[in-house]
PDB file of C-alpha atoms in Angstrom:
ATOM      1  CA  UNK A   1      -9.337 -26.441  -8.654  1.00 85.00           C
ATOM      2  CA  UNK A   2     -11.521 -26.484 -11.752  1.00 96.00           C
ATOM      3  CA  UNK A   3     -12.491 -30.038 -12.694  1.00 97.00           C
ATOM      4  CA  UNK A   4     -14.457 -31.614 -15.510  1.00 98.00           C
ATOM      5  CA  UNK A   5     -15.090 -30.334 -19.034  1.00 98.00           C
ATOM      6  CA  UNK A   6     -13.423 -27.034 -19.902  1.00 98.00           C
ATOM      7  CA  UNK A   7     -14.442 -25.922 -23.385  1.00 98.00           C
ATOM      8  CA  UNK A   8     -11.729 -24.554 -25.664  1.00 98.00           C
ATOM      9  CA  UNK A   9     -14.213 -22.063 -27.029  1.00 98.00           C
ATOM     10  CA  UNK A  10     -14.265 -20.954 -30.668  1.00 98.00           C
ATOM     11  CA  UNK A  11     -14.247 -17.233 -31.424  1.00 98.00           C
ATOM     12  CA  UNK A  12     -17.386 -16.582 -33.515  1.00 98.00           C
ATOM     13  CA  UNK A  13     -16.744 -14.466 -36.586  1.00 98.00           C
ATOM     14  CA  UNK A  14     -18.685 -12.958 -39.454  1.00 97.00           C
ATOM     15  CA  UNK A  15     -17.877 -13.960 -43.024  1.00 94.00           C
ATOM     16  CA  UNK A  16     -15.420 -11.055 -43.278  1.00 94.00           C
ATOM     17  CA  UNK A  17     -13.458 -12.364 -40.278  1.00 94.00           C
ATOM     18  CA  UNK A  18     -14.618  -9.734 -37.774  1.00 96.00           C
ATOM     19  CA  UNK A  19     -15.488 -11.008 -34.298  1.00 98.00           C
ATOM     20  CA  UNK A  20     -19.192 -11.519 -33.570  1.00 98.00           C
ATOM     21  CA  UNK A  21     -19.555 -10.651 -29.895  1.00 98.00           C
ATOM     22  CA  UNK A  22     -23.317 -11.151 -29.875  1.00 98.00           C
ATOM     23  CA  UNK A  23     -22.918 -14.779 -30.898  1.00 98.00           C
ATOM     24  CA  UNK A  24     -20.080 -15.133 -28.377  1.00 98.00           C
ATOM     25  CA  UNK A  25     -22.530 -14.093 -25.683  1.00 98.00           C
ATOM     26  CA  UNK A  26     -25.070 -16.623 -26.938  1.00 98.00           C
ATOM     27  CA  UNK A  27     -22.478 -19.409 -26.948  1.00 98.00           C
ATOM     28  CA  UNK A  28     -21.477 -18.660 -23.368  1.00 98.00           C
ATOM     29  CA  UNK A  29     -25.115 -18.740 -22.232  1.00 98.00           C
ATOM     30  CA  UNK A  30     -25.551 -22.073 -24.018  1.00 98.00           C
ATOM     31  CA  UNK A  31     -22.482 -23.548 -22.327  1.00 98.00           C
ATOM     32  CA  UNK A  32     -23.606 -22.407 -18.898  1.00 98.00           C
ATOM     33  CA  UNK A  33     -27.030 -23.949 -19.519  1.00 98.00           C
ATOM     34  CA  UNK A  34     -25.473 -27.227 -20.726  1.00 98.00           C
ATOM     35  CA  UNK A  35     -23.171 -27.661 -17.723  1.00 97.00           C
ATOM     36  CA  UNK A  36     -19.745 -26.776 -19.109  1.00 98.00           C
ATOM     37  CA  UNK A  37     -17.384 -26.435 -16.132  1.00 98.00           C
ATOM     38  CA  UNK A  38     -15.170 -23.598 -17.435  1.00 98.00           C
ATOM     39  CA  UNK A  39     -14.466 -21.595 -20.578  1.00 98.00           C
ATOM     40  CA  UNK A  40     -11.036 -21.272 -22.156  1.00 98.00           C
ATOM     41  CA  UNK A  41     -11.079 -18.045 -24.137  1.00 98.00           C
ATOM     42  CA  UNK A  42      -8.787 -17.319 -27.105  1.00 98.00           C
ATOM     43  CA  UNK A  43      -6.815 -20.534 -27.025  1.00 96.00           C
ATOM     44  CA  UNK A  44      -5.824 -22.476 -30.128  1.00 95.00           C
ATOM     45  CA  UNK A  45      -9.478 -23.216 -30.927  1.00 98.00           C
ATOM     46  CA  UNK A  46     -10.256 -19.540 -30.399  1.00 98.00           C
ATOM     47  CA  UNK A  47      -7.816 -18.594 -33.189  1.00 97.00           C
ATOM     48  CA  UNK A  48      -5.393 -16.836 -30.869  1.00 96.00           C
ATOM     49  CA  UNK A  49      -2.734 -16.881 -33.588  1.00 94.00           C
ATOM     50  CA  UNK A  50      -4.682 -14.497 -35.846  1.00 95.00           C
ATOM     51  CA  UNK A  51      -6.223 -12.125 -33.312  1.00 96.00           C
ATOM     52  CA  UNK A  52      -4.179  -8.988 -32.738  1.00 94.00           C
ATOM     53  CA  UNK A  53      -3.370  -7.978 -29.164  1.00 94.00           C
ATOM     54  CA  UNK A  54      -6.267  -5.505 -28.927  1.00 96.00           C
ATOM     55  CA  UNK A  55      -8.785  -8.092 -30.182  1.00 97.00           C
ATOM     56  CA  UNK A  56      -7.253 -10.729 -27.927  1.00 97.00           C
ATOM     57  CA  UNK A  57      -7.762  -8.586 -24.832  1.00 97.00           C
ATOM     58  CA  UNK A  58     -11.216  -7.434 -25.903  1.00 98.00           C
ATOM     59  CA  UNK A  59     -12.410 -11.010 -26.480  1.00 98.00           C
ATOM     60  CA  UNK A  60     -11.203 -12.056 -23.031  1.00 98.00           C
ATOM     61  CA  UNK A  61     -12.885  -8.993 -21.511  1.00 98.00           C
ATOM     62  CA  UNK A  62     -16.182  -9.741 -23.255  1.00 98.00           C
ATOM     63  CA  UNK A  63     -16.027 -13.409 -22.232  1.00 98.00           C
ATOM     64  CA  UNK A  64     -15.513 -12.456 -18.583  1.00 98.00           C
ATOM     65  CA  UNK A  65     -18.350  -9.930 -18.850  1.00 98.00           C
ATOM     66  CA  UNK A  66     -20.759 -12.405 -20.449  1.00 98.00           C
ATOM     67  CA  UNK A  67     -19.878 -15.207 -18.032  1.00 98.00           C
ATOM     68  CA  UNK A  68     -20.554 -12.834 -15.111  1.00 98.00           C
ATOM     69  CA  UNK A  69     -18.822 -15.079 -12.547  1.00 97.00           C
ATOM     70  CA  UNK A  70     -21.275 -17.914 -13.201  1.00 98.00           C
ATOM     71  CA  UNK A  71     -18.514 -20.029 -14.715  1.00 97.00           C
ATOM     72  CA  UNK A  72     -14.710 -19.695 -14.522  1.00 98.00           C
ATOM     73  CA  UNK A  73     -12.937 -18.084 -17.465  1.00 98.00           C
ATOM     74  CA  UNK A  74      -9.395 -19.147 -18.348  1.00 98.00           C
ATOM     75  CA  UNK A  75      -7.701 -16.799 -20.793  1.00 98.00           C
ATOM     76  CA  UNK A  76      -5.273 -18.031 -23.412  1.00 98.00           C
ATOM     77  CA  UNK A  77      -2.298 -15.668 -23.067  1.00 98.00           C
ATOM     78  CA  UNK A  78       0.664 -17.659 -24.356  1.00 97.00           C
ATOM     79  CA  UNK A  79       3.130 -16.353 -26.926  1.00 96.00           C
ATOM     80  CA  UNK A  80       6.568 -17.170 -28.300  1.00 95.00           C
ATOM     81  CA  UNK A  81       7.776 -13.809 -26.980  1.00 97.00           C
ATOM     82  CA  UNK A  82       8.051 -13.668 -23.193  1.00 98.00           C
ATOM     83  CA  UNK A  83       7.265  -9.939 -23.159  1.00 97.00           C
ATOM     84  CA  UNK A  84       4.135 -10.486 -25.248  1.00 97.00           C
ATOM     85  CA  UNK A  85       2.994 -13.329 -22.990  1.00 98.00           C
ATOM     86  CA  UNK A  86       3.453 -11.064 -19.957  1.00 98.00           C
ATOM     87  CA  UNK A  87       1.455  -8.271 -21.591  1.00 97.00           C
ATOM     88  CA  UNK A  88      -1.416 -10.570 -22.552  1.00 98.00           C
ATOM     89  CA  UNK A  89      -1.442 -12.140 -19.089  1.00 98.00           C
ATOM     90  CA  UNK A  90      -1.546  -8.699 -17.454  1.00 98.00           C
ATOM     91  CA  UNK A  91      -4.485  -7.829 -19.689  1.00 98.00           C
ATOM     92  CA  UNK A  92      -6.351 -11.005 -18.681  1.00 98.00           C
ATOM     93  CA  UNK A  93      -5.742 -10.285 -15.010  1.00 98.00           C
ATOM     94  CA  UNK A  94      -6.925  -6.687 -15.378  1.00 98.00           C
ATOM     95  CA  UNK A  95     -10.267  -7.677 -16.942  1.00 98.00           C
ATOM     96  CA  UNK A  96     -11.046 -10.304 -14.316  1.00 98.00           C
ATOM     97  CA  UNK A  97     -10.111 -13.676 -15.820  1.00 98.00           C
ATOM     98  CA  UNK A  98      -9.886 -16.456 -13.247  1.00 98.00           C
ATOM     99  CA  UNK A  99      -6.695 -17.986 -14.658  1.00 98.00           C
ATOM    100  CA  UNK A 100      -4.515 -18.003 -17.763  1.00 98.00           C
ATOM    101  CA  UNK A 101      -3.417 -20.763 -20.123  1.00 98.00           C
ATOM    102  CA  UNK A 102       0.076 -20.299 -21.555  1.00 98.00           C
ATOM    103  CA  UNK A 103       1.249 -22.392 -24.472  1.00 98.00           C
ATOM    104  CA  UNK A 104       4.928 -23.284 -24.714  1.00 98.00           C
ATOM    105  CA  UNK A 105       6.765 -20.732 -26.887  1.00 97.00           C
ATOM    106  CA  UNK A 106       6.295 -22.005 -30.424  1.00 95.00           C
ATOM    107  CA  UNK A 107       8.556 -21.894 -33.484  1.00 94.00           C
ATOM    108  CA  UNK A 108      11.717 -20.643 -31.742  1.00 94.00           C
ATOM    109  CA  UNK A 109      12.212 -24.064 -30.065  1.00 95.00           C
ATOM    110  CA  UNK A 110      13.602 -23.139 -26.616  1.00 97.00           C
ATOM    111  CA  UNK A 111      15.503 -25.586 -24.426  1.00 98.00           C
ATOM    112  CA  UNK A 112      13.980 -27.013 -21.252  1.00 98.00           C
ATOM    113  CA  UNK A 113      15.858 -24.296 -19.342  1.00 98.00           C
ATOM    114  CA  UNK A 114      14.385 -21.685 -21.665  1.00 98.00           C
ATOM    115  CA  UNK A 115      10.882 -23.064 -21.104  1.00 98.00           C
ATOM    116  CA  UNK A 116      11.374 -22.972 -17.353  1.00 98.00           C
ATOM    117  CA  UNK A 117      12.697 -19.414 -17.358  1.00 98.00           C
ATOM    118  CA  UNK A 118       9.960 -18.215 -19.741  1.00 98.00           C
ATOM    119  CA  UNK A 119       7.124 -19.496 -17.564  1.00 98.00           C
ATOM    120  CA  UNK A 120       8.866 -18.394 -14.379  1.00 98.00           C
ATOM    121  CA  UNK A 121       9.208 -14.876 -15.793  1.00 98.00           C
ATOM    122  CA  UNK A 122       5.500 -14.674 -16.628  1.00 98.00           C
ATOM    123  CA  UNK A 123       4.515 -16.084 -13.237  1.00 98.00           C
ATOM    124  CA  UNK A 124       6.749 -13.595 -11.424  1.00 98.00           C
ATOM    125  CA  UNK A 125       5.424 -10.678 -13.460  1.00 98.00           C
ATOM    126  CA  UNK A 126       1.704 -11.444 -13.100  1.00 98.00           C
ATOM    127  CA  UNK A 127       0.164 -13.080 -10.035  1.00 98.00           C
ATOM    128  CA  UNK A 128      -2.941 -14.532 -11.679  1.00 98.00           C
ATOM    129  CA  UNK A 129      -3.088 -18.375 -11.522  1.00 98.00           C
ATOM    130  CA  UNK A 130      -1.408 -19.856 -14.584  1.00 98.00           C
ATOM    131  CA  UNK A 131      -1.817 -23.177 -16.409  1.00 98.00           C
ATOM    132  CA  UNK A 132       0.979 -24.494 -18.612  1.00 98.00           C
ATOM    133  CA  UNK A 133       0.056 -25.825 -22.065  1.00 98.00           C
ATOM    134  CA  UNK A 134       2.171 -28.479 -23.751  1.00 98.00           C
ATOM    135  CA  UNK A 135       1.216 -29.298 -27.355  1.00 97.00           C
ATOM    136  CA  UNK A 136       4.375 -30.309 -29.252  1.00 97.00           C
ATOM    137  CA  UNK A 137       2.423 -31.266 -32.369  1.00 94.00           C
ATOM    138  CA  UNK A 138       1.745 -27.561 -32.925  1.00 94.00           C
ATOM    139  CA  UNK A 139       4.666 -25.827 -31.237  1.00 95.00           C
ATOM    140  CA  UNK A 140       7.649 -28.010 -32.239  1.00 95.00           C
ATOM    141  CA  UNK A 141       8.798 -28.040 -28.603  1.00 97.00           C
ATOM    142  CA  UNK A 142       7.988 -30.596 -25.910  1.00 98.00           C
ATOM    143  CA  UNK A 143       7.952 -29.506 -22.277  1.00 98.00           C
ATOM    144  CA  UNK A 144       9.099 -32.589 -20.391  1.00 98.00           C
ATOM    145  CA  UNK A 145       7.387 -33.830 -17.223  1.00 98.00           C
ATOM    146  CA  UNK A 146      10.488 -32.969 -15.185  1.00 98.00           C
ATOM    147  CA  UNK A 147      10.242 -29.332 -16.307  1.00 98.00           C
ATOM    148  CA  UNK A 148       6.542 -29.277 -15.469  1.00 98.00           C
ATOM    149  CA  UNK A 149       7.381 -30.696 -12.051  1.00 98.00           C
ATOM    150  CA  UNK A 150       9.858 -27.893 -11.391  1.00 98.00           C
ATOM    151  CA  UNK A 151       7.453 -25.220 -12.591  1.00 98.00           C
ATOM    152  CA  UNK A 152       4.696 -26.633 -10.385  1.00 98.00           C
ATOM    153  CA  UNK A 153       6.712 -25.468  -7.367  1.00 98.00           C
ATOM    154  CA  UNK A 154       6.025 -21.840  -8.345  1.00 98.00           C
ATOM    155  CA  UNK A 155       3.020 -20.736  -6.315  1.00 97.00           C
ATOM    156  CA  UNK A 156       0.818 -19.315  -9.070  1.00 98.00           C
ATOM    157  CA  UNK A 157       1.563 -22.029 -11.637  1.00 98.00           C
ATOM    158  CA  UNK A 158      -1.392 -24.207 -10.761  1.00 98.00           C
ATOM    159  CA  UNK A 159      -1.808 -26.726 -13.565  1.00 98.00           C
ATOM    160  CA  UNK A 160      -0.947 -28.049 -17.006  1.00 98.00           C
ATOM    161  CA  UNK A 161      -2.806 -28.897 -20.184  1.00 98.00           C
ATOM    162  CA  UNK A 162      -0.977 -31.940 -21.535  1.00 98.00           C
ATOM    163  CA  UNK A 163      -1.983 -32.403 -25.167  1.00 97.00           C
ATOM    164  CA  UNK A 164       0.336 -35.165 -26.356  1.00 97.00           C
ATOM    165  CA  UNK A 165      -2.327 -37.836 -25.963  1.00 96.00           C
ATOM    166  CA  UNK A 166       0.265 -39.992 -24.176  1.00 97.00           C
ATOM    167  CA  UNK A 167      -1.344 -41.370 -21.011  1.00 98.00           C
ATOM    168  CA  UNK A 168       2.044 -42.279 -19.548  1.00 97.00           C
ATOM    169  CA  UNK A 169       2.803 -38.546 -19.469  1.00 97.00           C
ATOM    170  CA  UNK A 170      -0.277 -37.910 -17.322  1.00 98.00           C
ATOM    171  CA  UNK A 171       0.861 -40.576 -14.873  1.00 98.00           C
ATOM    172  CA  UNK A 172       4.414 -39.238 -14.769  1.00 98.00           C
ATOM    173  CA  UNK A 173       3.328 -35.619 -14.273  1.00 98.00           C
ATOM    174  CA  UNK A 174       1.024 -36.672 -11.443  1.00 97.00           C
ATOM    175  CA  UNK A 175       3.948 -38.386  -9.701  1.00 97.00           C
ATOM    176  CA  UNK A 176       6.080 -35.242 -10.036  1.00 98.00           C
ATOM    177  CA  UNK A 177       3.469 -32.779  -8.766  1.00 98.00           C
ATOM    178  CA  UNK A 178       1.258 -32.316  -5.717  1.00 96.00           C
ATOM    179  CA  UNK A 179      -2.385 -33.373  -5.595  1.00 94.00           C
ATOM    180  CA  UNK A 180      -3.322 -29.669  -5.669  1.00 96.00           C
ATOM    181  CA  UNK A 181      -1.692 -29.253  -9.103  1.00 98.00           C
ATOM    182  CA  UNK A 182      -4.326 -29.566 -11.841  1.00 98.00           C
ATOM    183  CA  UNK A 183      -3.698 -31.789 -14.849  1.00 98.00           C
ATOM    184  CA  UNK A 184      -5.949 -31.433 -17.890  1.00 98.00           C
ATOM    185  CA  UNK A 185      -6.007 -33.553 -20.997  1.00 98.00           C
ATOM    186  CA  UNK A 186      -5.707 -31.586 -24.209  1.00 97.00           C
ATOM    187  CA  UNK A 187      -6.642 -34.548 -26.387  1.00 97.00           C
ATOM    188  CA  UNK A 188     -10.338 -35.455 -26.554  1.00 98.00           C
ATOM    189  CA  UNK A 189      -9.740 -38.942 -27.929  1.00 97.00           C
ATOM    190  CA  UNK A 190      -7.765 -39.976 -24.825  1.00 98.00           C
ATOM    191  CA  UNK A 191      -9.360 -37.669 -22.237  1.00 98.00           C
ATOM    192  CA  UNK A 192     -11.366 -40.410 -20.563  1.00 98.00           C
ATOM    193  CA  UNK A 193      -8.245 -42.535 -20.020  1.00 97.00           C
ATOM    194  CA  UNK A 194      -6.351 -39.439 -18.864  1.00 98.00           C
ATOM    195  CA  UNK A 195      -8.913 -38.800 -16.132  1.00 98.00           C
ATOM    196  CA  UNK A 196      -8.831 -42.461 -15.130  1.00 97.00           C
ATOM    197  CA  UNK A 197      -5.039 -42.014 -14.845  1.00 97.00           C
ATOM    198  CA  UNK A 198      -5.091 -38.961 -12.597  1.00 96.00           C
ATOM    199  CA  UNK A 199      -6.095 -35.972 -14.720  1.00 98.00           C
ATOM    200  CA  UNK A 200      -8.665 -33.520 -13.357  1.00 98.00           C
ATOM    201  CA  UNK A 201     -10.509 -32.907 -16.595  1.00 98.00           C
ATOM    202  CA  UNK A 202     -10.307 -32.109 -20.282  1.00 98.00           C
ATOM    203  CA  UNK A 203      -9.774 -28.830 -22.116  1.00 98.00           C
ATOM    204  CA  UNK A 204     -11.969 -29.887 -24.974  1.00 98.00           C
ATOM    205  CA  UNK A 205     -12.697 -29.136 -28.619  1.00 98.00           C
ATOM    206  CA  UNK A 206     -15.568 -31.638 -28.687  1.00 98.00           C
ATOM    207  CA  UNK A 207     -17.260 -29.734 -25.855  1.00 98.00           C
ATOM    208  CA  UNK A 208     -17.963 -26.924 -28.340  1.00 98.00           C
ATOM    209  CA  UNK A 209     -20.674 -29.061 -29.945  1.00 98.00           C
ATOM    210  CA  UNK A 210     -21.469 -31.586 -27.176  1.00 98.00           C
ATOM    211  CA  UNK A 211     -21.087 -29.662 -23.899  1.00 98.00           C
ATOM    212  CA  UNK A 212     -23.575 -31.691 -21.879  1.00 98.00           C
ATOM    213  CA  UNK A 213     -22.137 -35.035 -23.005  1.00 98.00           C
ATOM    214  CA  UNK A 214     -18.546 -33.958 -22.324  1.00 98.00           C
ATOM    215  CA  UNK A 215     -19.523 -32.675 -18.883  1.00 98.00           C
ATOM    216  CA  UNK A 216     -21.267 -35.949 -18.073  1.00 98.00           C
ATOM    217  CA  UNK A 217     -18.400 -38.088 -19.378  1.00 98.00           C
ATOM    218  CA  UNK A 218     -15.725 -36.170 -17.471  1.00 98.00           C
ATOM    219  CA  UNK A 219     -17.627 -36.240 -14.195  1.00 98.00           C
ATOM    220  CA  UNK A 220     -18.459 -39.922 -14.546  1.00 98.00           C
ATOM    221  CA  UNK A 221     -14.740 -40.591 -14.996  1.00 98.00           C
ATOM    222  CA  UNK A 222     -13.825 -38.323 -12.062  1.00 98.00           C
ATOM    223  CA  UNK A 223     -16.345 -40.166  -9.878  1.00 97.00           C
ATOM    224  CA  UNK A 224     -14.927 -43.552 -10.849  1.00 95.00           C
ATOM    225  CA  UNK A 225     -18.046 -44.608 -12.761  1.00 97.00           C
ATOM    226  CA  UNK A 226     -16.150 -46.419 -15.502  1.00 95.00           C
ATOM    227  CA  UNK A 227     -19.185 -47.988 -17.145  1.00 97.00           C
ATOM    228  CA  UNK A 228     -21.031 -44.680 -17.540  1.00 98.00           C
ATOM    229  CA  UNK A 229     -17.903 -42.845 -18.717  1.00 98.00           C
ATOM    230  CA  UNK A 230     -17.175 -45.564 -21.281  1.00 97.00           C
ATOM    231  CA  UNK A 231     -20.755 -45.555 -22.559  1.00 97.00           C
ATOM    232  CA  UNK A 232     -20.883 -41.777 -23.025  1.00 98.00           C
ATOM    233  CA  UNK A 233     -17.445 -41.647 -24.579  1.00 97.00           C
ATOM    234  CA  UNK A 234     -18.295 -44.401 -27.056  1.00 97.00           C
ATOM    235  CA  UNK A 235     -21.025 -42.095 -28.370  1.00 96.00           C
ATOM    236  CA  UNK A 236     -18.512 -39.237 -28.661  1.00 97.00           C
ATOM    237  CA  UNK A 237     -15.690 -41.145 -30.354  1.00 96.00           C
ATOM    238  CA  UNK A 238     -16.804 -40.200 -33.851  1.00 96.00           C
ATOM    239  CA  UNK A 239     -16.703 -36.492 -32.941  1.00 97.00           C
ATOM    240  CA  UNK A 240     -13.314 -36.818 -31.237  1.00 97.00           C
ATOM    241  CA  UNK A 241     -11.971 -38.064 -34.571  1.00 97.00           C
ATOM    242  CA  UNK A 242     -13.969 -36.169 -37.195  1.00 98.00           C
ATOM    243  CA  UNK A 243     -13.498 -32.750 -35.597  1.00 98.00           C
ATOM    244  CA  UNK A 244      -9.854 -33.037 -36.629  1.00 97.00           C
ATOM    245  CA  UNK A 245     -10.348 -33.949 -40.313  1.00 97.00           C
ATOM    246  CA  UNK A 246      -8.713 -30.600 -41.056  1.00 98.00           C
ATOM    247  CA  UNK A 247      -6.732 -28.355 -38.731  1.00 97.00           C
ATOM    248  CA  UNK A 248      -8.580 -27.282 -35.592  1.00 97.00           C
ATOM    249  CA  UNK A 249     -10.754 -25.160 -35.430  1.00 98.00           C
ATOM    250  CA  UNK A 250     -11.829 -25.572 -39.070  1.00 98.00           C
ATOM    251  CA  UNK A 251     -14.112 -28.626 -38.574  1.00 98.00           C
ATOM    252  CA  UNK A 252     -15.605 -27.513 -35.234  1.00 98.00           C
ATOM    253  CA  UNK A 253     -16.473 -24.107 -36.656  1.00 98.00           C
ATOM    254  CA  UNK A 254     -18.289 -25.794 -39.536  1.00 98.00           C
ATOM    255  CA  UNK A 255     -20.089 -28.054 -37.030  1.00 98.00           C
ATOM    256  CA  UNK A 256     -21.288 -25.079 -34.994  1.00 98.00           C
ATOM    257  CA  UNK A 257     -22.349 -23.320 -38.193  1.00 98.00           C
ATOM    258  CA  UNK A 258     -24.259 -26.437 -39.241  1.00 98.00           C
ATOM    259  CA  UNK A 259     -25.962 -26.409 -35.817  1.00 98.00           C
ATOM    260  CA  UNK A 260     -26.997 -22.776 -36.354  1.00 97.00           C
ATOM    261  CA  UNK A 261     -24.889 -21.453 -33.480  1.00 98.00           C
ATOM    262  CA  UNK A 262     -22.326 -19.341 -35.363  1.00 98.00           C
ATOM    263  CA  UNK A 263     -21.838 -17.805 -38.795  1.00 97.00           C
ATOM    264  CA  UNK A 264     -19.329 -19.011 -41.391  1.00 96.00           C
ATOM    265  CA  UNK A 265     -16.416 -16.804 -40.343  1.00 97.00           C
ATOM    266  CA  UNK A 266     -12.793 -17.904 -40.008  1.00 98.00           C
ATOM    267  CA  UNK A 267      -9.494 -16.082 -40.510  1.00 97.00           C
ATOM    268  CA  UNK A 268      -6.725 -16.716 -42.970  1.00 97.00           C
ATOM    269  CA  UNK A 269      -4.513 -18.636 -43.198  1.00 97.00           C
ATOM    270  CA  UNK A 270      -7.291 -20.983 -42.022  1.00 97.00           C
ATOM    271  CA  UNK A 271     -10.038 -21.591 -44.571  1.00 97.00           C
ATOM    272  CA  UNK A 272     -13.613 -22.815 -44.370  1.00 98.00           C
ATOM    273  CA  UNK A 273     -14.024 -26.600 -44.214  1.00 98.00           C
ATOM    274  CA  UNK A 274     -13.692 -28.363 -47.560  1.00 98.00           C
ATOM    275  CA  UNK A 275     -17.053 -29.388 -49.003  1.00 97.00           C
ATOM    276  CA  UNK A 276     -15.733 -32.958 -49.159  1.00 97.00           C
ATOM    277  CA  UNK A 277     -16.044 -33.101 -45.364  1.00 98.00           C
ATOM    278  CA  UNK A 278     -19.395 -31.368 -44.829  1.00 98.00           C
ATOM    279  CA  UNK A 279     -21.432 -34.549 -45.023  1.00 98.00           C
ATOM    280  CA  UNK A 280     -19.019 -36.399 -42.734  1.00 98.00           C
ATOM    281  CA  UNK A 281     -19.335 -33.767 -40.003  1.00 98.00           C
ATOM    282  CA  UNK A 282     -23.111 -33.576 -40.410  1.00 98.00           C
ATOM    283  CA  UNK A 283     -23.339 -37.344 -40.108  1.00 97.00           C
ATOM    284  CA  UNK A 284     -21.162 -37.343 -36.983  1.00 97.00           C
ATOM    285  CA  UNK A 285     -23.449 -34.744 -35.381  1.00 98.00           C
ATOM    286  CA  UNK A 286     -26.492 -36.794 -36.340  1.00 97.00           C
ATOM    287  CA  UNK A 287     -25.049 -40.086 -35.097  1.00 95.00           C
ATOM    288  CA  UNK A 288     -24.184 -38.474 -31.758  1.00 95.00           C
ATOM    289  CA  UNK A 289     -27.763 -37.212 -31.403  1.00 95.00           C
ATOM    290  CA  UNK A 290     -26.784 -33.549 -31.631  1.00 94.00           C
ATOM    291  CA  UNK A 291     -28.427 -32.669 -34.947  1.00 84.00           C
TER     292      UNK A 291
END
């Protein structure tokens, strides 16, 4: 089981929107050096919605290549088409990803039975370990704890990213699953409390800009060191909030650009961060001791 801080890594792009694989390599080296526990490639923060299937697979392949087995790579392979999710998951398995993260099918609003059958179909088609991803604020569908509990009985469904920010959901999912089933927070602002309540870590946006601090906070919480976890998290609170001033990953891409780690590339329909927020993000980085 992967525990701790799993970065939901941005996909670096040039100003024309093309993927910058050289900077991707540099980011991965930086995360390994700073103690990040795993990389989630081409998830929401990685702009999965605007990468075509070829780019999606190539970015996962490059991430696996650059990580070189020094750190686990979890590939975002979810889709609102079951066939597409299977194809992306097969691609991730073929290039050597350690696991896949599959978001609930968005927009078409399946029932709980539909969610179960979708994830079961992907799990049966591809044997790579799979992590469910529940984020109703983006998908317009909420996978209930009972459905997660049933899916956890499938051998290669090994965990869930629960991004509602509702700590009671973490507690309920833990009761409905085995201790071997991984639970990850998908909400930085409540990740510390989620770990205190039974989660195994955080799939984090904040970790893009503060990898060492997020690693330290998560492991302090996992080790039961409440005082240290609270102290570190208090320093991160401003980032947890300000990195969502506009839709993710708009603010975190600006933050990384401001830090000199990526160029100012993002894909439509997302746009570069409004100038009104530049100073706020810069101040948050400064106040956290990052810049």
